[in-house]
PDB file of C-alpha atoms and ligand atoms in Angstrom:
ATOM      1  CA  MET F   1       0.000   0.000   0.000  1.00  0.00           C
ATOM      2  CA  GLN F   2       1.362   3.393  -0.889  1.00  0.00           C
ATOM      3  CA  THR F   3       2.018   5.901   1.847  1.00  0.00           C
ATOM      4  CA  GLY F   4      -0.394   8.331   0.284  1.00  0.00           C
ATOM      5  CA  THR F   5      -3.195   5.771   0.464  1.00  0.00           C
ATOM      6  CA  ILE F   6      -2.552   5.172   4.170  1.00  0.00           C
ATOM      7  CA  TRP F   7      -2.732   8.876   4.880  1.00  0.00           C
ATOM      8  CA  ARG F   8      -5.964   9.150   2.961  1.00  0.00           C
ATOM      9  CA  LEU F   9      -7.373   6.171   4.921  1.00  0.00           C
ATOM     10  CA  ARG F  10      -6.297   7.720   8.216  1.00  0.00           C
ATOM     11  CA  ALA F  11      -8.069  10.889   7.362  1.00  0.00           C
ATOM     12  CA  PHE F  12     -11.102   8.912   6.326  1.00  0.00           C
ATOM     13  CA  LEU F  13     -11.294   6.541   9.323  1.00  0.00           C
ATOM     14  CA  PRO F  14     -12.970   8.805  11.889  1.00  0.00           C
ATOM     15  CA  ILE F  15     -15.688   9.627   9.379  1.00  0.00           C
ATOM     16  CA  ALA F  16     -16.172   5.942   8.570  1.00  0.00           C
ATOM     17  CA  LEU F  17     -16.491   5.193  12.264  1.00  0.00           C
ATOM     18  CA  VAL F  18     -19.024   7.927  12.743  1.00  0.00           C
ATOM     19  CA  MET F  19     -20.972   6.730   9.717  1.00  0.00           C
ATOM     20  CA  SER F  20     -21.124   3.163  11.026  1.00  0.00           C
ATOM     21  CA  LEU F  21     -22.314   4.387  14.418  1.00  0.00           C
ATOM     22  CA  VAL F  22     -24.999   6.495  12.797  1.00  0.00           C
ATOM     23  CA  SER F  23     -26.172   3.685  10.524  1.00  0.00           C
ATOM     24  CA  SER F  24     -26.503   1.264  13.461  1.00  0.00           C
ATOM     25  CA  VAL F  25     -29.220   3.391  15.026  1.00  0.00           C
ATOM     26  CA  SER F  26     -30.830   4.862  11.924  1.00  0.00           C
ATOM     27  CA  ALA F  27     -34.031   3.582  10.373  1.00  0.00           C
ATOM     28  CA  THR F  28     -34.113   0.364   8.407  1.00  0.00           C
ATOM     29  CA  PRO F  29     -35.666   0.480   4.909  1.00  0.00           C
ATOM     30  CA  TRP F  30     -38.710  -1.256   6.400  1.00  0.00           C
ATOM     31  CA  GLU F  31     -39.306   1.642   8.756  1.00  0.00           C
ATOM     32  CA  ALA F  32     -39.620   3.988   5.799  1.00  0.00           C
ATOM     33  CA  ILE F  33     -42.666   2.076   4.511  1.00  0.00           C
ATOM     34  CA  SER F  34     -45.873   3.621   5.805  1.00  0.00           C
ATOM     35  CA  SER F  35     -48.584   1.244   4.632  1.00  0.00           C
ATOM     36  CA  PRO F  36     -49.177  -2.477   4.066  1.00  0.00           C
ATOM     37  CA  SER F  37     -48.888  -3.962   0.582  1.00  0.00           C
ATOM     38  CA  GLN F  38     -52.118  -4.552  -1.307  1.00  0.00           C
ATOM     39  CA  SER F  39     -51.776  -8.281  -1.668  1.00  0.00           C
ATOM     40  CA  GLN F  40     -52.897 -11.545  -0.124  1.00  0.00           C
ATOM     41  CA  PRO F  41     -51.775 -11.847   3.504  1.00  0.00           C
ATOM     42  CA  GLN F  42     -48.466 -13.728   3.578  1.00  0.00           C
ATOM     43  CA  ALA F  43     -45.974 -14.178   6.366  1.00  0.00           C
ATOM     44  CA  ILE F  44     -42.695 -14.621   4.475  1.00  0.00           C
ATOM     45  CA  GLY F  45     -39.414 -16.063   5.730  1.00  0.00           C
ATOM     46  CA  SER F  46     -38.461 -16.657   9.335  1.00  0.00           C
ATOM     47  CA  TYR F  47     -39.451 -14.752  12.462  1.00  0.00           C
ATOM     48  CA  ALA F  48     -36.055 -13.030  12.543  1.00  0.00           C
ATOM     49  CA  ASN F  49     -35.451 -12.690   8.803  1.00  0.00           C
ATOM     50  CA  GLY F  50     -38.594 -12.073   6.819  1.00  0.00           C
ATOM     51  CA  CYS F  51     -41.391  -9.709   5.937  1.00  0.00           C
ATOM     52  CA  LEU F  52     -45.151  -9.454   5.713  1.00  0.00           C
ATOM     53  CA  ALA F  53     -47.441  -8.919   2.735  1.00  0.00           C
ATOM     54  CA  GLY F  54     -51.064  -7.839   3.062  1.00  0.00           C
ATOM     55  CA  ALA F  55     -50.758  -6.809   6.711  1.00  0.00           C
ATOM     56  CA  LYS F  56     -53.637  -5.508   8.764  1.00  0.00           C
ATOM     57  CA  ALA F  57     -53.427  -2.710  11.336  1.00  0.00           C
ATOM     58  CA  LEU F  58     -54.625  -3.486  14.837  1.00  0.00           C
ATOM     59  CA  PRO F  59     -57.149  -0.752  15.772  1.00  0.00           C
ATOM     60  CA  LEU F  60     -55.412   1.319  18.476  1.00  0.00           C
ATOM     61  CA  GLU F  61     -58.155   0.584  21.004  1.00  0.00           C
ATOM     62  CA  GLY F  62     -60.594  -2.274  21.211  1.00  0.00           C
ATOM     63  CA  LYS F  63     -62.523  -4.313  23.693  1.00  0.00           C
ATOM     64  CA  GLY F  64     -60.066  -5.262  26.423  1.00  0.00           C
ATOM     65  CA  TYR F  65     -56.899  -3.701  25.011  1.00  0.00           C
ATOM     66  CA  GLN F  66     -54.962  -0.561  24.140  1.00  0.00           C
ATOM     67  CA  VAL F  67     -51.941  -0.230  21.837  1.00  0.00           C
ATOM     68  CA  LEU F  68     -48.741   1.201  23.319  1.00  0.00           C
ATOM     69  CA  ARG F  69     -46.343   3.600  21.524  1.00  0.00           C
ATOM     70  CA  SER F  70     -48.403   3.795  18.357  1.00  0.00           C
ATOM     71  CA  GLN F  71     -46.025   6.544  17.194  1.00  0.00           C
ATOM     72  CA  ARG F  72     -43.591   3.771  16.256  1.00  0.00           C
ATOM     73  CA  ALA F  73     -46.117   2.207  13.823  1.00  0.00           C
ATOM     74  CA  ARG F  74     -45.402  -1.306  15.022  1.00  0.00           C
ATOM     75  CA  TYR F  75     -49.058  -2.283  15.271  1.00  0.00           C
ATOM     76  CA  TYR F  76     -49.362  -4.181  11.980  1.00  0.00           C
ATOM     77  CA  ALA F  77     -49.627  -7.957  11.790  1.00  0.00           C
ATOM     78  CA  HIS F  78     -50.863 -10.894   9.788  1.00  0.00           C
ATOM     79  CA  PRO F  79     -54.693 -10.902   9.966  1.00  0.00           C
ATOM     80  CA  SER F  80     -54.560 -14.164  11.966  1.00  0.00           C
ATOM     81  CA  ALA F  81     -52.499 -12.352  14.637  1.00  0.00           C
ATOM     82  CA  ILE F  82     -54.988  -9.466  14.710  1.00  0.00           C
ATOM     83  CA  ARG F  83     -57.808 -11.961  15.275  1.00  0.00           C
ATOM     84  CA  TYR F  84     -55.791 -13.675  17.987  1.00  0.00           C
ATOM     85  CA  ILE F  85     -55.174 -10.413  19.881  1.00  0.00           C
ATOM     86  CA  GLU F  86     -58.784  -9.292  19.643  1.00  0.00           C
ATOM     87  CA  HIS F  87     -60.016 -12.665  20.865  1.00  0.00           C
ATOM     88  CA  LEU F  88     -57.536 -12.853  23.752  1.00  0.00           C
ATOM     89  CA  ALA F  89     -58.313  -9.285  24.821  1.00  0.00           C
ATOM     90  CA  GLU F  90     -62.024  -9.952  24.776  1.00  0.00           C
ATOM     91  CA  GLN F  91     -61.510 -13.049  26.948  1.00  0.00           C
ATOM     92  CA  ALA F  92     -59.228 -11.149  29.343  1.00  0.00           C
ATOM     93  CA  HIS F  93     -61.815  -8.408  29.622  1.00  0.00           C
ATOM     94  CA  ARG F  94     -64.638 -10.861  30.296  1.00  0.00           C
ATOM     95  CA  THR F  95     -62.950 -13.414  32.542  1.00  0.00           C
ATOM     96  CA  LEU F  96     -60.125 -11.439  34.211  1.00  0.00           C
ATOM     97  CA  ASN F  97     -61.781  -8.054  34.331  1.00  0.00           C
ATOM     98  CA  THR F  98     -58.742  -6.254  32.972  1.00  0.00           C
ATOM     99  CA  SER F  99     -57.329  -4.749  29.803  1.00  0.00           C
ATOM    100  CA  LEU F 100     -54.216  -5.762  27.879  1.00  0.00           C
ATOM    101  CA  LEU F 101     -51.459  -3.377  26.868  1.00  0.00           C
ATOM    102  CA  ILE F 102     -50.230  -4.401  23.445  1.00  0.00           C
ATOM    103  CA  GLY F 103     -46.591  -3.635  22.654  1.00  0.00           C
ATOM    104  CA  ASP F 104     -44.716  -4.317  19.433  1.00  0.00           C
ATOM    105  CA  LEU F 105     -46.248  -6.315  16.626  1.00  0.00           C
ATOM    106  CA  SER F 106     -44.679  -5.638  13.207  1.00  0.00           C
ATOM    107  CA  LEU F 107     -44.075  -2.783  10.767  1.00  0.00           C
ATOM    108  CA  PRO F 108     -46.577  -2.209   7.905  1.00  0.00           C
ATOM    109  CA  GLN F 109     -44.683  -4.666   5.698  1.00  0.00           C
ATOM    110  CA  GLY F 110     -42.773  -6.425   8.452  1.00  0.00           C
ATOM    111  CA  GLY F 111     -38.984  -6.556   8.220  1.00  0.00           C
ATOM    112  CA  ARG F 112     -36.339  -5.468  10.660  1.00  0.00           C
ATOM    113  CA  PHE F 113     -36.713  -2.850  13.398  1.00  0.00           C
ATOM    114  CA  SER F 114     -33.809  -0.476  14.002  1.00  0.00           C
ATOM    115  CA  SER F 115     -34.145  -0.960  17.769  1.00  0.00           C
ATOM    116  CA  GLY F 116     -35.287  -3.687  20.097  1.00  0.00           C
ATOM    117  CA  HIS F 117     -35.688  -7.271  18.997  1.00  0.00           C
ATOM    118  CA  SER F 118     -34.564  -8.960  15.823  1.00  0.00           C
ATOM    119  CA  SER F 119     -37.744 -11.006  15.435  1.00  0.00           C
ATOM    120  CA  HIS F 120     -41.239  -9.520  14.834  1.00  0.00           C
ATOM    121  CA  GLN F 121     -40.456  -9.518  11.110  1.00  0.00           C
ATOM    122  CA  THR F 122     -43.319 -11.608   9.715  1.00  0.00           C
ATOM    123  CA  GLY F 123     -46.400 -10.287  11.513  1.00  0.00           C
ATOM    124  CA  LEU F 124     -46.654 -13.279  13.844  1.00  0.00           C
ATOM    125  CA  ASP F 125     -44.849 -11.996  16.982  1.00  0.00           C
ATOM    126  CA  ILE F 126     -46.857 -10.116  19.600  1.00  0.00           C
ATOM    127  CA  ASP F 127     -45.595  -8.390  22.752  1.00  0.00           C
ATOM    128  CA  ILE F 128     -48.186  -8.203  25.530  1.00  0.00           C
ATOM    129  CA  TRP F 129     -47.213  -6.319  28.650  1.00  0.00           C
ATOM    130  CA  LEU F 130     -47.614  -7.967  32.027  1.00  0.00           C
ATOM    131  CA  ARG F 131     -48.776  -4.667  33.469  1.00  0.00           C
ATOM    132  CA  LEU F 132     -52.532  -5.228  33.666  1.00  0.00           C
ATOM    133  CA  ALA F 133     -54.468  -2.078  32.893  1.00  0.00           C
ATOM    134  CA  ASP F 134     -57.411  -2.143  35.257  1.00  0.00           C
ATOM    135  CA  ALA F 135     -58.064   1.488  34.282  1.00  0.00           C
ATOM    136  CA  PRO F 136     -57.489   2.782  30.752  1.00  0.00           C
ATOM    137  CA  LEU F 137     -54.218   4.626  30.103  1.00  0.00           C
ATOM    138  CA  SER F 138     -54.287   8.216  28.857  1.00  0.00           C
ATOM    139  CA  SER F 139     -52.761   9.170  25.493  1.00  0.00           C
ATOM    140  CA  PRO F 140     -49.493  10.441  27.041  1.00  0.00           C
ATOM    141  CA  GLN F 141     -49.259   7.282  29.155  1.00  0.00           C
ATOM    142  CA  LEU F 142     -49.766   5.146  26.063  1.00  0.00           C
ATOM    143  CA  ALA F 143     -47.141   7.101  24.139  1.00  0.00           C
ATOM    144  CA  LYS F 144     -44.547   6.753  26.912  1.00  0.00           C
ATOM    145  CA  PRO F 145     -45.654   3.822  29.042  1.00  0.00           C
ATOM    146  CA  GLU F 146     -44.041   2.784  32.302  1.00  0.00           C
ATOM    147  CA  PRO F 147     -43.228  -0.927  32.334  1.00  0.00           C
ATOM    148  CA  VAL F 148     -43.947  -2.965  35.447  1.00  0.00           C
ATOM    149  CA  SER F 149     -41.503  -5.815  35.915  1.00  0.00           C
ATOM    150  CA  VAL F 150     -42.672  -8.903  37.747  1.00  0.00           C
ATOM    151  CA  VAL F 151     -39.123 -10.174  38.315  1.00  0.00           C
ATOM    152  CA  ASN F 152     -36.423  -8.915  40.620  1.00  0.00           C
ATOM    153  CA  LEU F 153     -33.586  -9.496  38.184  1.00  0.00           C
ATOM    154  CA  GLU F 154     -30.749  -9.151  40.679  1.00  0.00           C
ATOM    155  CA  GLN F 155     -32.252 -11.600  43.119  1.00  0.00           C
ATOM    156  CA  TYR F 156     -33.702 -13.837  40.399  1.00  0.00           C
ATOM    157  CA  ARG F 157     -37.096 -14.079  42.032  1.00  0.00           C
ATOM    158  CA  LEU F 158     -40.683 -13.040  41.479  1.00  0.00           C
ATOM    159  CA  VAL F 159     -41.849  -9.617  42.662  1.00  0.00           C
ATOM    160  CA  LYS F 160     -44.912 -10.824  44.519  1.00  0.00           C
ATOM    161  CA  ALA F 161     -46.388  -7.340  44.793  1.00  0.00           C
ATOM    162  CA  SER F 162     -46.521  -7.068  40.979  1.00  0.00           C
ATOM    163  CA  TRP F 163     -47.878 -10.553  40.322  1.00  0.00           C
ATOM    164  CA  ASP F 164     -51.385 -11.837  40.787  1.00  0.00           C
ATOM    165  CA  ARG F 165     -53.350 -14.914  39.817  1.00  0.00           C
ATOM    166  CA  ARG F 166     -54.554 -13.189  36.683  1.00  0.00           C
ATOM    167  CA  HIS F 167     -51.031 -13.309  35.240  1.00  0.00           C
ATOM    168  CA  PHE F 168     -51.141 -17.093  35.475  1.00  0.00           C
ATOM    169  CA  ASP F 169     -54.621 -17.198  33.960  1.00  0.00           C
ATOM    170  CA  LEU F 170     -53.670 -14.803  31.165  1.00  0.00           C
ATOM    171  CA  ILE F 171     -50.530 -16.666  30.121  1.00  0.00           C
ATOM    172  CA  LYS F 172     -52.346 -20.005  30.269  1.00  0.00           C
ATOM    173  CA  LEU F 173     -55.178 -18.572  28.203  1.00  0.00           C
ATOM    174  CA  ALA F 174     -52.719 -17.117  25.695  1.00  0.00           C
ATOM    175  CA  ALA F 175     -50.770 -20.384  25.391  1.00  0.00           C
ATOM    176  CA  SER F 176     -53.797 -22.634  25.098  1.00  0.00           C
ATOM    177  CA  ASP F 177     -54.726 -21.328  21.641  1.00  0.00           C
ATOM    178  CA  ASP F 178     -53.813 -23.767  18.868  1.00  0.00           C
ATOM    179  CA  ASP F 179     -52.391 -20.937  16.750  1.00  0.00           C
ATOM    180  CA  VAL F 180     -49.641 -20.309  19.304  1.00  0.00           C
ATOM    181  CA  ALA F 181     -46.223 -21.875  18.660  1.00  0.00           C
ATOM    182  CA  ARG F 182     -44.380 -20.410  21.663  1.00  0.00           C
ATOM    183  CA  ILE F 183     -44.595 -17.786  24.368  1.00  0.00           C
ATOM    184  CA  PHE F 184     -41.378 -16.335  25.753  1.00  0.00           C
ATOM    185  CA  VAL F 185     -41.228 -15.268  29.394  1.00  0.00           C
ATOM    186  CA  HIS F 186     -38.401 -14.716  31.881  1.00  0.00           C
ATOM    187  CA  PRO F 187     -37.293 -18.045  33.457  1.00  0.00           C
ATOM    188  CA  VAL F 188     -38.535 -16.875  36.870  1.00  0.00           C
ATOM    189  CA  ILE F 189     -42.005 -16.416  35.376  1.00  0.00           C
ATOM    190  CA  LYS F 190     -41.913 -19.847  33.780  1.00  0.00           C
ATOM    191  CA  ASP F 191     -40.914 -21.315  37.143  1.00  0.00           C
ATOM    192  CA  THR F 192     -43.858 -19.548  38.793  1.00  0.00           C
ATOM    193  CA  LEU F 193     -46.237 -20.937  36.168  1.00  0.00           C
ATOM    194  CA  CYS F 194     -44.826 -24.445  36.628  1.00  0.00           C
ATOM    195  CA  ARG F 195     -45.415 -24.275  40.375  1.00  0.00           C
ATOM    196  CA  SER F 196     -48.852 -22.681  40.085  1.00  0.00           C
ATOM    197  CA  GLU F 197     -50.434 -25.226  37.729  1.00  0.00           C
ATOM    198  CA  GLU F 198     -52.455 -27.452  40.024  1.00  0.00           C
ATOM    199  CA  SER F 199     -54.483 -29.291  37.405  1.00  0.00           C
ATOM    200  CA  GLN F 200     -53.321 -32.236  35.286  1.00  0.00           C
ATOM    201  CA  ASP F 201     -53.320 -29.999  32.231  1.00  0.00           C
ATOM    202  CA  ARG F 202     -49.651 -29.188  31.698  1.00  0.00           C
ATOM    203  CA  THR F 203     -49.500 -29.375  27.905  1.00  0.00           C
ATOM    204  CA  TRP F 204     -49.697 -25.579  27.537  1.00  0.00           C
ATOM    205  CA  LEU F 205     -46.549 -25.193  29.649  1.00  0.00           C
ATOM    206  CA  ARG F 206     -44.513 -26.807  26.877  1.00  0.00           C
ATOM    207  CA  LYS F 207     -45.105 -23.742  24.705  1.00  0.00           C
ATOM    208  CA  VAL F 208     -44.062 -21.299  27.427  1.00  0.00           C
ATOM    209  CA  ARG F 209     -40.334 -20.928  26.912  1.00  0.00           C
ATOM    210  CA  PRO F 210     -37.809 -19.278  29.229  1.00  0.00           C
ATOM    211  CA  TRP F 211     -35.872 -16.416  27.683  1.00  0.00           C
ATOM    212  CA  TRP F 212     -33.992 -13.429  29.075  1.00  0.00           C
ATOM    213  CA  GLY F 213     -35.593 -10.041  28.825  1.00  0.00           C
ATOM    214  CA  HIS F 214     -39.234 -10.954  29.028  1.00  0.00           C
ATOM    215  CA  HIS F 215     -39.880  -9.848  32.615  1.00  0.00           C
ATOM    216  CA  TYR F 216     -42.297  -7.003  31.919  1.00  0.00           C
ATOM    217  CA  HIS F 217     -43.902  -8.427  28.807  1.00  0.00           C
ATOM    218  CA  MET F 218     -44.612 -11.815  27.298  1.00  0.00           C
ATOM    219  CA  HIS F 219     -43.841 -12.457  23.680  1.00  0.00           C
ATOM    220  CA  VAL F 220     -46.426 -14.558  21.876  1.00  0.00           C
ATOM    221  CA  ARG F 221     -45.299 -16.244  18.664  1.00  0.00           C
ATOM    222  CA  LEU F 222     -47.910 -17.684  16.334  1.00  0.00           C
ATOM    223  CA  ARG F 223     -47.463 -20.613  13.968  1.00  0.00           C
ATOM    224  CA  CYS F 224     -47.170 -20.045  10.247  1.00  0.00           C
ATOM    225  CA  PRO F 225     -50.732 -19.365   9.076  1.00  0.00           C
ATOM    226  CA  GLU F 226     -52.413 -21.370   6.356  1.00  0.00           C
ATOM    227  CA  GLY F 227     -51.708 -19.919   2.929  1.00  0.00           C
ATOM    228  CA  SER F 228     -48.287 -18.543   3.917  1.00  0.00           C
ATOM    229  CA  ASP F 229     -46.241 -21.029   1.902  1.00  0.00           C
ATOM    230  CA  ALA F 230     -43.001 -19.071   2.226  1.00  0.00           C
ATOM    231  CA  CYS F 231     -43.290 -18.855   6.032  1.00  0.00           C
ATOM    232  CA  GLN F 232     -40.523 -20.768   7.816  1.00  0.00           C
ATOM    233  CA  PRO F 233     -41.741 -22.514  10.954  1.00  0.00           C
ATOM    234  CA  GLN F 234     -39.540 -22.974  13.992  1.00  0.00           C
ATOM    235  CA  ALA F 235     -38.889 -26.490  15.344  1.00  0.00           C
ATOM    236  CA  ALA F 236     -41.368 -27.497  18.057  1.00  0.00           C
ATOM    237  CA  PRO F 237     -40.237 -26.958  21.669  1.00  0.00           C
ATOM    238  CA  PRO F 238     -38.725 -30.015  23.379  1.00  0.00           C
ATOM    239  CA  ALA F 239     -41.248 -32.579  24.661  1.00  0.00           C
ATOM    240  CA  GLY F 240     -42.572 -32.236  28.185  1.00  0.00           C
ATOM    241  CA  ASP F 241     -43.599 -29.208  30.210  1.00  0.00           C
ATOM    242  CA  GLY F 242     -40.059 -27.789  30.396  1.00  0.00           C
ATOM    243  CA  CYS F 243     -40.337 -27.350  34.135  1.00  0.00           C
ATOM    244  CA  GLY F 244     -37.454 -29.553  35.257  1.00  0.00           C
ATOM    245  CA  ALA F 245     -33.731 -29.547  34.651  1.00  0.00           C
ATOM    246  CA  GLU F 246     -33.866 -27.313  31.589  1.00  0.00           C
ATOM    247  CA  LEU F 247     -35.500 -24.536  33.532  1.00  0.00           C
ATOM    248  CA  ALA F 248     -33.144 -24.990  36.475  1.00  0.00           C
ATOM    249  CA  SER F 249     -30.219 -24.539  34.078  1.00  0.00           C
ATOM    250  CA  TRP F 250     -31.248 -20.925  33.490  1.00  0.00           C
ATOM    251  CA  LYS F 251     -30.594 -19.947  37.088  1.00  0.00           C
ATOM    252  CA  PRO F 252     -27.424 -17.840  37.137  1.00  0.00           C
ATOM    253  CA  GLN F 253     -24.517 -19.606  38.814  1.00  0.00           C
ATOM    254  CA  PRO F 254     -21.922 -17.746  40.879  1.00  0.00           C
ATOM    255  CA  LYS F 255     -19.237 -16.583  38.461  1.00  0.00           C
ATOM    256  CA  PRO F 256     -15.891 -18.443  38.538  1.00  0.00           C
ATOM    257  CA  SER F 257     -13.051 -16.258  39.810  1.00  0.00           C
ATOM    258  CA  THR F 258     -10.777 -16.857  36.801  1.00  0.00           C
ATOM    259  CA  LYS F 259     -11.859 -14.769  33.891  1.00  0.00           C
ATOM    260  CA  THR F 260     -12.324 -16.624  30.645  1.00  0.00           C
ATOM    261  CA  THR F 261     -12.338 -14.454  27.600  1.00  0.00           C
ATOM    262  CA  SER F 262     -15.281 -15.010  25.354  1.00  0.00           C
ATOM    263  CA  THR F 263     -14.346 -16.156  21.901  1.00  0.00           C
ATOM    264  CA  THR F 264     -17.884 -16.266  20.588  1.00  0.00           C
ATOM    265  CA  ALA F 265     -18.278 -12.500  20.755  1.00  0.00           C
ATOM    266  CA  SER F 266     -15.584 -11.947  18.177  1.00  0.00           C
ATOM    267  CA  VAL F 267     -16.862 -14.600  15.766  1.00  0.00           C
ATOM    268  CA  LYS F 268     -18.410 -12.858  12.810  1.00  0.00           C
ATOM    269  CA  ARG F 269     -21.866 -14.074  11.924  1.00  0.00           C
ATOM    270  CA  LYS F 270     -22.726 -14.683   8.318  1.00  0.00           C
ATOM    271  CA  PRO F 271     -25.002 -11.926   7.069  1.00  0.00           C
ATOM    272  CA  LYS F 272     -28.542 -13.185   6.610  1.00  0.00           C
ATOM    273  CA  VAL F 273     -29.873 -13.384   3.083  1.00  0.00           C
ATOM    274  CA  MET F 274     -33.279 -11.770   2.843  1.00  0.00           C
ATOM    275  CA  PRO F 275     -35.966 -13.937   1.170  1.00  0.00           C
ATOM    276  CA  SER F 276     -36.420 -12.876  -2.458  1.00  0.00           C
ATOM    277  CA  GLN F 277     -40.122 -12.093  -1.898  1.00  0.00           C
ATOM    278  CA  CYS F 278     -39.069  -9.545   0.749  1.00  0.00           C
ATOM    279  CA  GLN F 279     -36.505  -7.974  -1.566  1.00  0.00           C
ATOM    280  CA  ALA F 280     -39.331  -7.665  -4.130  1.00  0.00           C
ATOM    281  CA  LEU F 281     -41.545  -5.904  -1.565  1.00  0.00           C
ATOM    282  CA  LEU F 282     -38.777  -3.418  -0.798  1.00  0.00           C
ATOM    283  CA  GLU F 283     -38.303  -2.651  -4.463  1.00  0.00           C
ATOM    284  CA  GLN F 284     -41.980  -1.950  -5.131  1.00  0.00           C
TER     285      GLN F 284
HETATM  286 ZN1   ZN G 301     -41.238  -9.416  21.418  1.00  0.00          ZN
END
């Protein structure tokens, strides 16, 4: 490399760094799309690498629910997911006497968010907050909602003051629908559900999967709907209710005193290839 080139690179580097920092937080092309495509509803690709054709918007308020942070326009989903939310909210309203706060669904044509989770790309992922809204939230509260965590993360235990029987009933209700593939909750919540189920019916617990993060909301993931031929399903959860050793393995262990440097962090992941149908949607 010639000296001149190096000098030019040196001069260029800070700008390149700044540019990469800016691009990591700036909008994705999917966030620039303001309306659903006019086509048959199709969930395309996988939950974390896909898109959504023919999406439907969830009305911002309905019987038994309100939509949070609608300014982010993440309230679009496959019509089957819209039906699921409306049905669950109506049941929660009728049987639990409360209202659901609906968090992120998907963008108008799905695809990647610039912030938050990497899934929610195909209109089949639904965040439902565990804060039960016994009184409706005002517009400013909906725009900037306060989460209520039900887990003390440091002590790895349930916050009993934030949890009531209705959380159990709601998650069981949500998981018992045949359209549901999985529900992600914090491992402490899963443990609480495992201990609280007194009946013989434990099949629903198989779908409730422990995952970090989900301590103030549950994440409902629906199966690929009929007619979505390009939708990639996820393998079924392991057999059984998932309440035994697997769940115990999530409990943080005291850290060993010798520091081991992580090698996985530096391993570069292969960039994901977007399904061609999604590329076509972007180019429309
Ligand atoms: Zn989610």
